[in-house]
Structures are given as structure tokens and as C-alpha cells.
């Protein structure tokens, strides 16, 4: 199962290298259902693996001068603050058993249900953006800074809670709010994902003694290998078609997790 998990990690890396988002949302389900990692710990593993893998893509974007570094600061600061606060203070407050009316949920089950909702939202975003061309609005239209900060904070909350990179939220925001072209938005998104993941892991330092390092480093190494494959095919395969196909796959996985955990 570990070998299967690492093969799937390559797929995660490929999608990250080709379209800058989407693949990381599969990391937690792969770790939990294929590699047998505890769901709460899996979110930390995911942040570690996503952070290291995205760092490779971020470095490539900086070297190729595709990343917009000033936008990283204005959008990324609210995001990283919320990630750190979520991992350090909010998640530890969640009890092991949660009562919602007459229903009783274990923390792990509720986390995976929440993750399934994020996956479904991510898949619908990918399918929609794959079927249409994201175009930046007229540069004369200025987005209020508080709207941008709120969007960044929302990305941070998603990343902090479920350990997903949030690229499906970041890329449309960078295009719509900052008028960035797609290639710049992807490169900038990878930097923000890297920083958010780093602060998420820092918020979970007390979990480091529990880490299964061979498993985690094996998964991370496979994802890094995949991102280089993604870089190679990035200009050879239609990103739109890939987004739609991958979006439907994430939708199926999200629905499976929701049904499995509820039943």
C-alpha cells in the first residue's frame, strides 16, 4: 500500500507541475485511506509534503521570473497568519468527540467530512475553470484591500484546517483581484502555498516525534519526482482538458469520502 501511495503521490506532483493546483487536495485521502495515517496527523504530513513540493515549483517560477513577489506579500500575509493561528490554537480546541444535536462524531470523522466538502468545492472550481477561460477584469477596476485580505484569510483557513494547498482558491483570486496572467498566477500561487504550508507545519511542531519519517519522505520524494514530470508536459498537454478530467476525479473521491464517513 505504501508503494501504491507513492505512485499516487507522483500523480499529485504531476498535476501540481502542470496546472499549479488540484493535486494537493488528494494528499490527505491518499495518506489516510491508502497509507493508513491518522487523519489529524495526515493533515500535518500533507502540509509538509505540499510545502516541499511547491517549493520546487516556486523556485522554478522565481528563476524564470514568472512569479509576482509583491503580490505574495499583500495576499499571502493574511493567509499565513490564519494558517498559523488555525494549526496552533483552533485545531487543538476541537474535542475528540463532537455532539451536533443527537448526532455524535469523532474528531477524525468530522475532519474527513469537512475535507470531502473542500474536495467537492475544489472539483467544481476546476471543472468550471477548465470549461471557460479565466480572464482578468479591466485593470481600472480596483479591488478593495479588505476583500483581498479576506480572500487570503479564507485560503489560510482551508489550508490550516484540512492541510490542502488551496491553489483552487488562490489562482482565481490572483487573476480576478490582481489581473495576473495565468502563468504568473500559477507561479505566484506556488510561493503562497509553500509559505502557508511552512507556517502550518511550524504550528504542529509538537507532532514531530509522532512522524513516520520513511513514509513521509517517501511520499514527498515521489511528489517531487512527479512535479518535474508535470513541468516537462506543462506545455505539451491542454491544461483545460486536464483540469476537467482531474476535477471529475476529485469530485468522485470527495463524494466517496463523504458517503464512507457518514455511513
Short mmCIF file of C-alpha atoms in Angstrom, two decimals:
data_model
loop_
_atom_site.label_atom_id
_atom_site.label_comp_id
_atom_site.label_asym_id
_atom_site.label_seq_id
_atom_site.Cartn_x
_atom_site.Cartn_y
_atom_site.Cartn_z
CA UNK A 1 0.00 0.00 0.00
CA UNK A 2 2.92 2.34 0.64
CA UNK A 3 4.15 1.70 -2.90
CA UNK A 4 0.66 2.45 -4.27
CA UNK A 5 0.58 5.62 -2.16
CA UNK A 6 3.91 6.77 -3.60
CA UNK A 7 2.69 6.10 -7.15
CA UNK A 8 -0.36 8.26 -6.41
CA UNK A 9 1.98 10.91 -4.95
CA UNK A 10 3.66 11.11 -8.36
CA UNK A 11 0.22 11.90 -9.84
CA UNK A 12 -0.19 14.66 -7.23
CA UNK A 13 3.16 16.13 -8.23
CA UNK A 14 2.34 15.92 -11.95
CA UNK A 15 -0.87 17.93 -11.55
CA UNK A 16 0.91 20.49 -9.37
CA UNK A 17 3.62 20.92 -12.01
CA UNK A 18 1.16 21.17 -14.90
CA UNK A 19 -1.70 23.29 -13.55
CA UNK A 20 -0.42 24.64 -10.20
CA UNK A 21 -3.33 23.29 -8.15
CA UNK A 22 -5.70 20.41 -7.67
CA UNK A 23 -3.36 17.52 -6.93
CA UNK A 24 -2.58 18.52 -3.37
CA UNK A 25 -6.23 18.07 -2.40
CA UNK A 26 -5.70 14.30 -2.87
CA UNK A 27 -2.78 14.07 -0.45
CA UNK A 28 -4.81 13.64 2.75
CA UNK A 29 -7.12 10.94 1.29
CA UNK A 30 -4.09 9.07 -0.07
CA UNK A 31 -2.34 9.22 3.31
CA UNK A 32 -5.47 8.20 5.26
CA UNK A 33 -7.14 5.57 3.05
CA UNK A 34 -4.13 4.12 1.21
CA UNK A 35 -1.20 4.56 3.62
CA UNK A 36 -3.11 4.21 6.89
CA UNK A 37 -2.14 7.53 8.52
CA UNK A 38 -4.33 9.05 11.26
CA UNK A 39 -6.48 11.83 9.69
CA UNK A 40 -5.31 14.60 12.03
CA UNK A 41 -1.65 13.66 11.58
CA UNK A 42 -2.26 13.29 7.83
CA UNK A 43 -3.07 17.00 7.56
CA UNK A 44 0.37 17.81 9.00
CA UNK A 45 2.03 15.27 6.68
CA UNK A 46 0.17 16.89 3.80
CA UNK A 47 1.40 20.37 4.70
CA UNK A 48 4.97 19.07 4.87
CA UNK A 49 4.82 17.21 1.54
CA UNK A 50 2.91 20.01 -0.22
CA UNK A 51 5.29 22.65 1.14
CA UNK A 52 8.45 20.88 -0.04
CA UNK A 53 6.98 20.01 -3.45
CA UNK A 54 5.56 23.50 -4.01
CA UNK A 55 8.94 24.96 -3.04
CA UNK A 56 10.42 23.30 -6.13
CA UNK A 57 7.76 24.89 -8.32
CA UNK A 58 8.11 28.23 -6.56
CA UNK A 59 11.87 28.24 -7.14
CA UNK A 60 11.32 27.49 -10.82
CA UNK A 61 8.86 30.37 -11.08
CA UNK A 62 11.30 32.79 -9.42
CA UNK A 63 14.20 31.72 -11.66
CA UNK A 64 12.04 32.12 -14.77
CA UNK A 65 10.78 35.49 -13.46
CA UNK A 66 7.17 34.33 -13.68
CA UNK A 67 6.31 34.94 -10.01
CA UNK A 68 4.95 38.29 -8.82
CA UNK A 69 6.67 38.65 -5.43
CA UNK A 70 4.89 41.86 -4.26
CA UNK A 71 1.56 40.05 -4.67
CA UNK A 72 2.87 37.27 -2.43
CA UNK A 73 3.15 39.78 0.41
CA UNK A 74 -0.20 41.51 0.07
CA UNK A 75 -2.22 38.33 -0.50
CA UNK A 76 -0.04 35.90 1.43
CA UNK A 77 0.40 37.66 4.79
CA UNK A 78 -3.26 37.36 5.92
CA UNK A 79 -3.23 33.78 4.64
CA UNK A 80 -0.13 32.64 6.53
CA UNK A 81 -1.28 34.34 9.76
CA UNK A 82 -4.59 32.45 9.66
CA UNK A 83 -2.81 29.16 8.83
CA UNK A 84 -0.54 29.52 11.85
CA UNK A 85 -3.39 30.52 14.20
CA UNK A 86 -5.58 27.66 12.94
CA UNK A 87 -2.92 24.97 13.42
CA UNK A 88 -1.61 26.35 16.74
CA UNK A 89 -4.78 27.41 18.55
CA UNK A 90 -8.03 26.46 16.79
CA UNK A 91 -7.49 22.77 15.92
CA UNK A 92 -6.21 21.86 19.44
CA UNK A 93 -9.52 23.17 20.85
CA UNK A 94 -11.58 20.69 18.81
CA UNK A 95 -12.66 17.86 21.18
CA UNK A 96 -12.15 14.19 20.36
CA UNK A 97 -15.92 13.65 20.30
CA UNK A 98 -18.27 16.31 18.88
CA UNK A 99 -22.03 16.37 19.60
CA UNK A 100 -24.23 18.02 16.96
CA UNK A 101 -27.80 17.69 18.17
CA UNK A 102 -28.46 13.98 18.58
CA UNK A 103 -25.53 13.08 16.34
CA UNK A 104 -22.12 12.14 17.71
CA UNK A 105 -18.98 12.48 15.56
CA UNK A 106 -15.41 11.51 16.30
CA UNK A 107 -12.90 14.26 15.51
CA UNK A 108 -11.32 12.19 12.72
CA UNK A 109 -14.68 11.53 11.07
CA UNK A 110 -15.71 15.18 11.20
CA UNK A 111 -12.35 16.21 9.74
CA UNK A 112 -12.75 13.87 6.78
CA UNK A 113 -16.35 15.05 6.21
CA UNK A 114 -15.09 18.64 6.15
CA UNK A 115 -12.33 17.56 3.80
CA UNK A 116 -14.86 15.95 1.45
CA UNK A 117 -16.73 19.27 1.22
CA UNK A 118 -13.48 21.06 0.37
CA UNK A 119 -12.73 18.42 -2.29
CA UNK A 120 -16.18 18.80 -3.86
CA UNK A 121 -15.81 22.59 -3.91
CA UNK A 122 -12.32 22.25 -5.40
CA UNK A 123 -13.52 19.84 -8.09
CA UNK A 124 -16.40 22.10 -9.14
CA UNK A 125 -13.99 25.05 -9.33
CA UNK A 126 -11.59 23.04 -11.53
CA UNK A 127 -14.36 21.77 -13.81
CA UNK A 128 -15.79 25.27 -14.23
CA UNK A 129 -12.41 26.92 -14.89
CA UNK A 130 -11.48 24.11 -17.30
CA UNK A 131 -14.58 24.78 -19.37
CA UNK A 132 -14.08 28.53 -19.52
CA UNK A 133 -11.19 30.94 -19.85
CA UNK A 134 -10.33 32.88 -16.71
CA UNK A 135 -9.82 36.48 -17.76
CA UNK A 136 -8.67 39.31 -15.56
CA UNK A 137 -11.13 42.21 -15.31
CA UNK A 138 -10.27 45.68 -16.53
CA UNK A 139 -7.26 46.99 -14.60
CA UNK A 140 -9.21 50.18 -13.95
CA UNK A 141 -11.39 48.11 -11.58
CA UNK A 142 -9.56 48.15 -8.25
CA UNK A 143 -10.38 45.51 -5.68
CA UNK A 144 -10.61 46.85 -2.10
CA UNK A 145 -7.68 45.70 0.05
CA UNK A 146 -10.06 44.30 2.68
CA UNK A 147 -11.60 41.98 0.07
CA UNK A 148 -8.15 40.72 -0.89
CA UNK A 149 -7.21 40.24 2.78
CA UNK A 150 -10.45 38.31 3.40
CA UNK A 151 -9.75 36.04 0.42
CA UNK A 152 -6.22 35.41 1.69
CA UNK A 153 -7.56 34.62 5.17
CA UNK A 154 -10.09 32.18 3.69
CA UNK A 155 -7.29 30.36 1.85
CA UNK A 156 -5.35 30.22 5.12
CA UNK A 157 -8.33 28.75 6.95
CA UNK A 158 -8.77 25.99 4.34
CA UNK A 159 -5.06 25.20 4.38
CA UNK A 160 -4.92 25.20 8.17
CA UNK A 161 -7.99 23.03 8.71
CA UNK A 162 -7.57 20.32 6.09
CA UNK A 163 -3.93 20.53 5.03
CA UNK A 164 -4.71 21.35 1.38
CA UNK A 165 -2.72 23.89 -0.57
CA UNK A 166 -5.69 25.99 -1.62
CA UNK A 167 -4.46 26.60 -5.15
CA UNK A 168 -8.02 26.25 -6.46
CA UNK A 169 -8.84 29.40 -4.44
CA UNK A 170 -5.55 31.26 -4.85
CA UNK A 171 -5.24 31.18 -8.65
CA UNK A 172 -8.71 32.61 -9.45
CA UNK A 173 -8.18 35.28 -6.75
CA UNK A 174 -4.83 36.35 -8.23
CA UNK A 175 -6.38 36.59 -11.71
CA UNK A 176 -9.56 38.39 -10.63
CA UNK A 177 -8.12 40.71 -7.97
CA UNK A 178 -4.60 41.35 -9.25
CA UNK A 179 -5.13 40.96 -13.01
CA UNK A 180 -2.27 38.45 -13.30
CA UNK A 181 -1.96 36.28 -16.42
CA UNK A 182 -2.41 32.54 -15.84
CA UNK A 183 1.29 31.62 -15.87
CA UNK A 184 2.17 34.33 -13.35
CA UNK A 185 -0.81 33.36 -11.18
CA UNK A 186 0.34 29.72 -11.05
CA UNK A 187 3.94 30.64 -10.15
CA UNK A 188 2.80 33.13 -7.50
CA UNK A 189 0.30 30.61 -6.12
CA UNK A 190 3.05 28.03 -5.60
CA UNK A 191 5.04 30.52 -3.49
CA UNK A 192 1.98 31.28 -1.33
CA UNK A 193 1.25 27.55 -0.93
CA UNK A 194 4.88 26.96 0.12
CA UNK A 195 4.78 29.71 2.75
CA UNK A 196 1.36 28.67 4.08
CA UNK A 197 2.45 25.03 4.33
CA UNK A 198 5.63 26.02 6.19
CA UNK A 199 3.70 28.03 8.78
CA UNK A 200 1.18 25.20 9.10
CA UNK A 201 3.95 22.73 9.91
CA UNK A 202 5.52 25.19 12.38
CA UNK A 203 2.16 25.30 14.16
CA UNK A 204 2.36 21.50 14.58
CA UNK A 205 5.94 21.14 15.82
CA UNK A 206 4.78 19.13 18.84
CA UNK A 207 3.69 16.33 16.44
CA UNK A 208 7.19 15.79 15.01
CA UNK A 209 8.01 12.90 17.42
CA UNK A 210 4.98 11.03 16.01
CA UNK A 211 6.17 11.31 12.40
CA UNK A 212 6.84 8.17 10.38
CA UNK A 213 9.72 9.80 8.52
CA UNK A 214 10.43 6.98 5.99
CA UNK A 215 6.76 7.05 4.90
CA UNK A 216 6.57 10.85 4.81
CA UNK A 217 9.88 11.34 2.98
CA UNK A 218 8.98 8.57 0.53
CA UNK A 219 5.68 10.28 -0.29
CA UNK A 220 7.34 13.69 -0.55
CA UNK A 221 10.11 12.36 -2.79
CA UNK A 222 7.55 10.76 -5.11
CA UNK A 223 5.59 14.03 -5.32
CA UNK A 224 8.80 15.94 -6.16
CA UNK A 225 9.54 13.43 -8.91
CA UNK A 226 6.01 13.97 -10.21
CA UNK A 227 6.30 17.76 -10.30
CA UNK A 228 9.29 17.51 -12.64
CA UNK A 229 7.24 15.26 -14.92
CA UNK A 230 4.50 17.89 -14.76
CA UNK A 231 6.97 20.63 -15.72
CA UNK A 232 8.02 18.62 -18.77
CA UNK A 233 4.46 18.10 -20.02
CA UNK A 234 3.12 21.52 -18.97
CA UNK A 235 3.42 22.99 -22.46
CA UNK A 236 2.53 19.78 -24.29
CA UNK A 237 -0.91 18.94 -22.83
CA UNK A 238 -4.04 21.07 -22.76
CA UNK A 239 -4.41 22.41 -19.23
CA UNK A 240 -8.13 22.93 -19.75
CA UNK A 241 -8.79 19.29 -20.63
CA UNK A 242 -6.59 18.10 -17.76
CA UNK A 243 -8.42 20.33 -15.28
CA UNK A 244 -11.83 18.98 -16.31
CA UNK A 245 -10.75 15.32 -16.15
CA UNK A 246 -8.93 15.79 -12.86
CA UNK A 247 -11.83 17.83 -11.49
CA UNK A 248 -14.27 14.98 -12.08
CA UNK A 249 -11.83 12.54 -10.45
CA UNK A 250 -11.60 14.74 -7.33
CA UNK A 251 -15.41 15.04 -7.31
CA UNK A 252 -15.76 11.24 -7.26
CA UNK A 253 -13.19 10.88 -4.47
CA UNK A 254 -14.85 13.65 -2.45
CA UNK A 255 -18.27 12.01 -2.77
CA UNK A 256 -16.79 8.62 -1.83
CA UNK A 257 -15.23 10.06 1.35
CA UNK A 258 -18.49 11.80 2.32
CA UNK A 259 -20.58 8.64 1.88
CA UNK A 260 -17.99 6.42 3.58
CA UNK A 261 -17.65 8.63 6.66
CA UNK A 262 -21.38 9.26 7.03
CA UNK A 263 -22.28 5.57 6.73
#
